[in-house]
Coordinates of N, CA and C in Angstrom, one line a residue:
M1 N 206.0 224.3 152.2 CA 206.7 224.0 150.9 C 207.6 222.8 151.1
V2 N 207.7 221.9 150.2 CA 208.5 220.8 150.3 C 209.6 220.8 149.2
A3 N 210.8 220.4 149.5 CA 211.9 220.3 148.5 C 212.2 218.8 148.4
I4 N 212.7 218.5 147.2 CA 213.1 217.1 146.9 C 214.6 217.1 146.6
G5 N 215.1 215.9 146.7 CA 216.5 215.7 146.2 C 216.5 214.7 145.1
I6 N 217.2 215.0 144.0 CA 217.2 214.1 142.8 C 218.7 213.7 142.6
D7 N 218.9 212.4 142.6 CA 220.2 211.8 142.2 C 220.1 211.5 140.7
L8 N 220.7 212.3 139.9 CA 220.6 212.1 138.4 C 221.9 211.4 138.1
G9 N 221.8 210.1 138.1 CA 222.9 209.2 137.8 C 223.1 209.0 136.3
T10 N 224.2 208.3 136.0 CA 224.5 208.0 134.5 C 223.4 207.1 134.0
T11 N 223.1 206.0 134.7 CA 222.1 205.1 134.2 C 220.7 205.1 134.8
Y12 N 220.7 205.6 136.1 CA 219.4 205.7 136.8 C 219.3 207.0 137.5
A13 N 218.1 207.4 137.8 CA 217.8 208.6 138.6 C 216.9 208.2 139.8
R14 N 217.1 208.8 140.9 CA 216.2 208.6 142.0 C 215.8 209.9 142.6
V15 N 214.6 209.9 143.2 CA 214.1 211.1 143.9 C 213.7 210.8 145.3
A16 N 214.0 211.7 146.2 CA 213.8 211.5 147.6 C 213.2 212.7 148.3
V17 N 212.6 212.6 149.4 CA 212.1 213.7 150.2 C 212.5 213.4 151.7
F18 N 212.8 214.5 152.4 CA 213.0 214.3 153.8 C 211.7 214.8 154.5
Q19 N 211.1 213.9 155.2 CA 209.8 214.2 155.9 C 209.6 213.2 157.0
Y20 N 209.0 213.7 158.1 CA 208.7 212.9 159.3 C 210.0 212.4 159.9
G21 N 211.1 213.2 159.8 CA 212.3 212.8 160.4 C 213.2 211.7 159.7
K22 N 212.8 211.4 158.4 CA 213.5 210.4 157.7 C 213.5 210.7 156.2
V23 N 214.4 210.1 155.5 CA 214.5 210.3 154.0 C 213.7 209.1 153.4
E24 N 212.8 209.5 152.5 CA 212.0 208.5 151.8 C 212.4 208.6 150.3
I25 N 212.7 207.4 149.8 CA 213.0 207.4 148.3 C 211.6 207.1 147.7
I26 N 211.3 208.0 146.7 CA 210.0 208.0 146.1 C 209.9 207.0 144.9
P27 N 209.0 206.1 144.9 CA 208.9 205.2 143.7 C 208.3 205.9 142.5
N28 N 208.6 205.4 141.3 CA 208.1 205.9 140.1 C 206.7 205.3 139.8
E29 N 206.1 205.5 138.7 CA 204.8 205.0 138.4 C 204.7 203.5 138.3
Q30 N 205.9 202.9 138.1 CA 205.9 201.4 138.0 C 206.2 200.8 139.4
G31 N 206.4 201.7 140.4 CA 206.7 201.2 141.8 C 208.2 201.0 142.0
N32 N 209.0 201.4 141.1 CA 210.5 201.2 141.2 C 211.1 202.4 141.8
R33 N 212.1 202.2 142.7 CA 212.8 203.4 143.3 C 213.9 204.0 142.5
A34 N 214.1 203.4 141.4 CA 215.1 203.9 140.4 C 214.5 204.0 139.0
T35 N 214.7 205.1 138.4 CA 214.1 205.3 137.0 C 215.3 205.3 136.0
P36 N 215.2 204.5 135.0 CA 216.3 204.5 134.0 C 216.4 205.9 133.3
C37 N 217.6 206.4 133.1 CA 217.8 207.7 132.4 C 217.8 207.5 130.9
F38 N 216.7 207.1 130.4 CA 216.5 206.8 129.0 C 215.4 207.7 128.5
V39 N 215.6 208.3 127.3 CA 214.5 209.0 126.6 C 214.5 208.5 125.2
A40 N 213.3 208.2 124.7 CA 213.1 207.7 123.3 C 212.0 208.4 122.6
Y41 N 212.1 208.5 121.3 CA 211.1 209.1 120.5 C 210.6 208.0 119.5
T42 N 209.3 207.7 119.5 CA 208.8 206.7 118.6 C 208.0 207.6 117.5
D43 N 207.4 206.9 116.6 CA 206.6 207.6 115.5 C 205.5 208.4 116.1
S44 N 205.0 208.0 117.3 CA 203.8 208.7 117.9 C 204.0 209.4 119.2
E45 N 205.1 209.1 119.9 CA 205.2 209.7 121.3 C 206.7 209.8 121.8
R46 N 206.8 210.5 122.9 CA 208.1 210.6 123.5 C 208.0 209.7 124.8
L47 N 209.0 208.9 125.0 CA 209.0 208.0 126.2 C 210.1 208.3 127.1
I48 N 209.9 208.2 128.4 CA 211.0 208.6 129.4 C 211.0 207.5 130.4
G49 N 212.2 207.1 130.9 CA 212.3 206.1 132.0 C 212.2 204.7 131.5
D50 N 211.4 203.9 132.3 CA 211.2 202.5 132.1 C 210.7 202.2 130.7
A51 N 209.7 203.0 130.2 CA 209.1 202.8 128.9 C 210.1 203.0 127.8
A52 N 211.0 204.0 128.0 CA 212.0 204.2 126.9 C 213.0 203.1 126.9
K53 N 213.4 202.6 128.1 CA 214.4 201.6 128.2 C 213.9 200.3 127.6
N54 N 212.6 200.0 127.9 CA 212.0 198.7 127.5 C 211.9 198.6 125.9
Q55 N 211.8 199.7 125.2 CA 211.8 199.6 123.8 C 213.1 199.9 123.1
A56 N 214.1 200.1 123.8 CA 215.4 200.5 123.2 C 216.0 199.6 122.2
A57 N 215.8 198.3 122.4 CA 216.3 197.3 121.4 C 215.6 197.4 120.1
M58 N 214.4 197.8 120.1 CA 213.6 197.9 118.8 C 213.8 199.3 118.2
N59 N 214.3 200.3 118.9 CA 214.3 201.6 118.4 C 215.7 202.3 118.8
P60 N 216.8 201.7 118.6 CA 218.0 202.2 119.1 C 218.5 203.5 118.6
K61 N 218.1 203.9 117.4 CA 218.6 205.2 116.8 C 217.9 206.3 117.4
N62 N 216.7 206.1 118.0 CA 215.9 207.2 118.6 C 215.8 207.1 120.1
T63 N 216.7 206.3 120.7 CA 216.7 206.1 122.1 C 218.0 206.7 122.7
V64 N 218.0 207.6 123.6 CA 219.2 208.2 124.1 C 219.3 207.8 125.6
F65 N 220.5 207.5 126.0 CA 220.8 207.1 127.3 C 222.3 207.4 127.7
N66 N 222.7 207.2 128.9 CA 224.0 207.5 129.4 C 224.4 209.0 129.1
I67 N 223.4 209.8 129.1 CA 223.5 211.2 128.7 C 224.4 212.0 129.7
K68 N 224.5 211.6 130.9 CA 225.3 212.3 131.9 C 226.8 212.3 131.5
R69 N 227.2 211.3 130.7 CA 228.6 211.3 130.2 C 228.9 212.5 129.3
L70 N 227.8 213.0 128.7 CA 228.0 214.1 127.7 C 227.7 215.5 128.1
I71 N 226.9 215.6 129.2 CA 226.4 216.9 129.6 C 227.6 217.9 129.8
G72 N 227.5 219.0 129.2 CA 228.5 220.1 129.4 C 229.7 219.9 128.6
R73 N 229.8 218.9 127.8 CA 231.0 218.7 126.9 C 230.7 219.2 125.5
N74 N 231.8 219.5 124.8 CA 231.6 220.2 123.5 C 232.4 219.5 122.4
C75 N 232.4 220.1 121.2 CA 233.0 219.5 120.1 C 234.6 219.5 120.2
Y76 N 235.2 220.2 121.1 CA 236.6 220.2 121.2 C 237.1 219.0 122.1
D77 N 236.1 218.3 122.6 CA 236.4 217.1 123.5 C 236.4 215.8 122.7
E78 N 237.6 215.4 122.2 CA 237.7 214.3 121.4 C 237.3 213.0 122.1
K79 N 237.5 212.9 123.4 CA 237.1 211.7 124.2 C 235.6 211.6 124.1
M80 N 234.9 212.7 124.1 CA 233.4 212.7 124.0 C 232.9 211.9 122.8
F81 N 233.5 212.2 121.6 CA 233.1 211.5 120.4 C 233.5 210.1 120.5
Q82 N 234.6 209.7 121.1 CA 235.0 208.3 121.2 C 234.0 207.6 122.1
D83 N 233.5 208.3 123.2 CA 232.5 207.7 124.1 C 231.2 207.4 123.3
V84 N 230.8 208.4 122.5 CA 229.6 208.2 121.8 C 229.7 207.0 120.8
K85 N 230.8 206.8 120.2 CA 231.0 205.7 119.3 C 231.1 204.4 120.0
D86 N 231.7 204.4 121.2 CA 231.8 203.1 122.0 C 230.6 202.6 122.6
W87 N 229.6 203.4 123.0 CA 228.5 202.9 123.8 C 227.1 203.3 123.3
S88 N 227.0 203.8 122.1 CA 225.7 204.3 121.7 C 225.4 203.9 120.3
A89 N 224.1 203.8 120.0 CA 223.6 203.5 118.7 C 223.1 204.7 118.0
F90 N 222.9 205.8 118.8 CA 222.4 207.0 118.2 C 223.5 207.9 117.6
D91 N 223.2 208.8 116.8 CA 224.2 209.7 116.1 C 224.3 211.0 116.9
A92 N 225.5 211.4 117.1 CA 225.7 212.7 117.8 C 226.3 213.6 116.7
A93 N 225.8 214.8 116.7 CA 226.2 215.9 115.8 C 226.7 217.1 116.6
V94 N 227.4 217.9 116.0 CA 227.9 219.1 116.7 C 227.2 220.3 116.1
V95 N 226.5 221.1 116.9 CA 225.8 222.3 116.4 C 226.2 223.4 117.4
C96 N 226.8 224.4 116.9 CA 227.2 225.6 117.7 C 228.1 225.1 118.9
A97 N 229.0 224.2 118.6 CA 230.0 223.7 119.6 C 229.3 223.0 120.7
R98 N 228.1 222.5 120.5 CA 227.4 221.7 121.6 C 227.1 220.4 121.0
V99 N 227.1 219.4 121.8 CA 226.6 218.1 121.3 C 225.1 218.1 121.2
K100 N 224.7 217.5 120.1 CA 223.2 217.3 119.9 C 223.0 215.9 119.4
F101 N 221.9 215.4 119.6 CA 221.5 214.0 119.2 C 220.6 214.1 118.0
D102 N 221.0 213.4 116.9 CA 220.3 213.4 115.7 C 219.3 212.3 115.6
L103 N 218.1 212.6 115.9 CA 217.0 211.5 116.0 C 216.2 211.6 114.7
D104 N 216.0 210.4 114.2 CA 215.2 210.2 112.9 C 213.7 210.0 113.3
L105 N 212.9 211.0 113.0 CA 211.5 210.9 113.3 C 210.7 210.8 112.0
K106 N 209.7 209.9 112.0 CA 208.9 209.6 110.8 C 208.3 210.9 110.1
D107 N 207.5 211.6 110.9 CA 206.8 212.7 110.3 C 207.4 214.1 110.4
E108 N 208.7 214.1 110.9 CA 209.3 215.4 111.1 C 210.7 215.3 110.5
E109 N 211.3 216.5 110.3 CA 212.7 216.5 110.0 C 213.5 216.0 111.2
K110 N 214.7 215.8 111.0 CA 215.5 215.3 112.1 C 215.4 216.2 113.3
L111 N 215.4 215.7 114.5 CA 215.3 216.4 115.7 C 216.7 216.5 116.3
L112 N 217.1 217.7 116.6 CA 218.4 217.9 117.3 C 218.1 218.3 118.7
I113 N 218.5 217.5 119.7 CA 218.2 217.7 121.1 C 219.5 217.6 121.9
S114 N 219.7 218.5 122.8 CA 220.9 218.6 123.6 C 220.9 217.7 124.8
P115 N 222.1 217.4 125.3 CA 222.1 216.6 126.6 C 221.3 217.2 127.7
E116 N 221.4 218.6 127.8 CA 220.6 219.3 128.8 C 219.1 219.1 128.7
E117 N 218.7 219.1 127.4 CA 217.2 218.9 127.2 C 216.8 217.5 127.5
I118 N 217.7 216.5 127.2 CA 217.4 215.1 127.5 C 217.4 215.0 129.1
S119 N 218.4 215.5 129.7 CA 218.4 215.4 131.2 C 217.2 216.1 131.8
S120 N 216.8 217.2 131.2 CA 215.6 217.9 131.8 C 214.4 217.1 131.7
L121 N 214.2 216.2 130.7 CA 213.1 215.4 130.6 C 213.1 214.3 131.7
V122 N 214.2 213.8 132.0 CA 214.3 212.8 133.1 C 214.0 213.6 134.4
L123 N 214.6 214.8 134.6 CA 214.3 215.5 135.8 C 212.8 215.8 136.0
I124 N 212.1 216.2 134.9 CA 210.7 216.4 134.9 C 210.0 215.2 135.4
K125 N 210.4 214.0 134.8 CA 209.7 212.8 135.2 C 209.9 212.5 136.7
M126 N 211.1 212.8 137.2 CA 211.3 212.6 138.7 C 210.5 213.6 139.5
K127 N 210.4 214.8 139.0 CA 209.5 215.8 139.7 C 208.1 215.3 139.7
E128 N 207.6 214.9 138.6 CA 206.2 214.4 138.5 C 205.9 213.2 139.4
A129 N 206.9 212.3 139.6 CA 206.8 211.2 140.5 C 206.7 211.7 141.9
A130 N 207.5 212.7 142.3 CA 207.5 213.2 143.6 C 206.1 213.9 143.9
E131 N 205.7 214.7 142.9 CA 204.4 215.4 143.1 C 203.2 214.5 143.3
A132 N 203.2 213.4 142.5 CA 202.2 212.4 142.6 C 202.2 211.7 144.0
Y133 N 203.4 211.4 144.5 CA 203.6 210.7 145.7 C 203.2 211.6 146.9
L134 N 203.7 212.9 146.8 CA 203.5 213.8 147.9 C 202.1 214.5 147.9
G135 N 201.5 214.5 146.7 CA 200.2 215.1 146.6 C 200.2 216.7 146.7
T136 N 201.4 217.2 146.3 CA 201.5 218.7 146.3 C 202.5 219.1 145.2
T137 N 202.5 220.3 144.9 CA 203.5 220.9 143.9 C 204.8 221.0 144.5
V138 N 205.9 220.6 143.7 CA 207.2 220.8 144.2 C 207.9 221.9 143.4
K139 N 208.5 222.8 144.1 CA 209.1 224.0 143.4 C 210.6 224.0 143.7
D140 N 211.1 223.3 144.6 CA 212.5 223.3 145.0 C 213.1 221.9 144.9
A141 N 214.3 221.8 144.4 CA 215.0 220.5 144.3 C 216.5 220.7 144.4
V142 N 217.2 219.8 144.9 CA 218.6 219.7 144.9 C 219.0 218.5 144.0
I143 N 219.9 218.8 143.1 CA 220.3 217.8 142.1 C 221.7 217.4 142.3
T144 N 222.0 216.1 142.5 CA 223.4 215.7 142.7 C 224.2 215.8 141.4
V145 N 225.5 216.1 141.6 CA 226.5 215.9 140.5 C 227.7 215.3 141.0
P146 N 228.5 214.5 140.2 CA 229.7 213.9 140.7 C 230.7 214.9 141.1
A147 N 231.6 214.6 142.1 CA 232.6 215.5 142.5 C 233.6 215.8 141.4
Y148 N 233.8 214.9 140.4 CA 234.7 215.2 139.3 C 234.2 216.1 138.2
F149 N 232.9 216.5 138.3 CA 232.3 217.3 137.3 C 233.0 218.7 137.3
K150 N 233.3 219.1 136.1 CA 233.9 220.5 135.9 C 232.8 221.5 136.0
D151 N 233.2 222.8 136.2 CA 232.2 223.8 136.3 C 231.2 223.9 135.2
V152 N 231.6 223.7 134.0 CA 230.7 223.7 132.8 C 229.7 222.6 132.9
Q153 N 230.1 221.4 133.4 CA 229.2 220.3 133.5 C 228.2 220.6 134.7
R154 N 228.7 221.2 135.7 CA 227.7 221.5 136.8 C 226.7 222.6 136.3
Q155 N 227.2 223.5 135.6 CA 226.3 224.5 135.0 C 225.3 223.9 134.1
A156 N 225.7 223.0 133.3 CA 224.8 222.3 132.3 C 223.7 221.5 133.1
T157 N 224.1 220.9 134.2 CA 223.1 220.2 135.0 C 222.1 221.2 135.6
K158 N 222.6 222.4 136.1 CA 221.7 223.4 136.6 C 220.8 223.9 135.5
D159 N 221.3 224.0 134.3 CA 220.5 224.5 133.1 C 219.4 223.4 132.9
A160 N 219.7 222.2 132.9 CA 218.8 221.1 132.7 C 217.7 221.2 133.8
G161 N 218.0 221.5 135.0 CA 217.0 221.6 136.1 C 216.1 222.8 135.9
A162 N 216.6 223.8 135.2 CA 215.8 225.0 135.0 C 214.9 224.9 133.8
I163 N 215.1 224.0 132.9 CA 214.3 223.9 131.6 C 212.9 223.5 132.0

């Protein structure tokens, strides 16, 4: 059984494995060793990583990024709302004291998706890259979090990994 390490950064994620006495950073499907932490919804599909980042300028309202800044934060955090206003084109809403992103989809009602769900999509993408590279199923992972993360943010990252 093999375990992977995932560095879930604010702007990029990386995945690595320790094998043959060394750490190998695993490339994504584009051959890049870093995958943008972007998720986007178009009229026809959900995009993650490079594909999501590449279309962000054309679809800013339905492209979510910098999600790590919001994970584990809630409606009582005034700085969180200022952060959203300062660096995002998407709309944030508060549902049950949790931050949700209000995405406008053509054939559906608005989609509310949490930072944990967005992070889980990036983590799934990283796991899939590792499985393709290693040629085996991955069941165990270590996910990094910054030292300054509060317990609620650490738990939210664990929750994202479990989704």
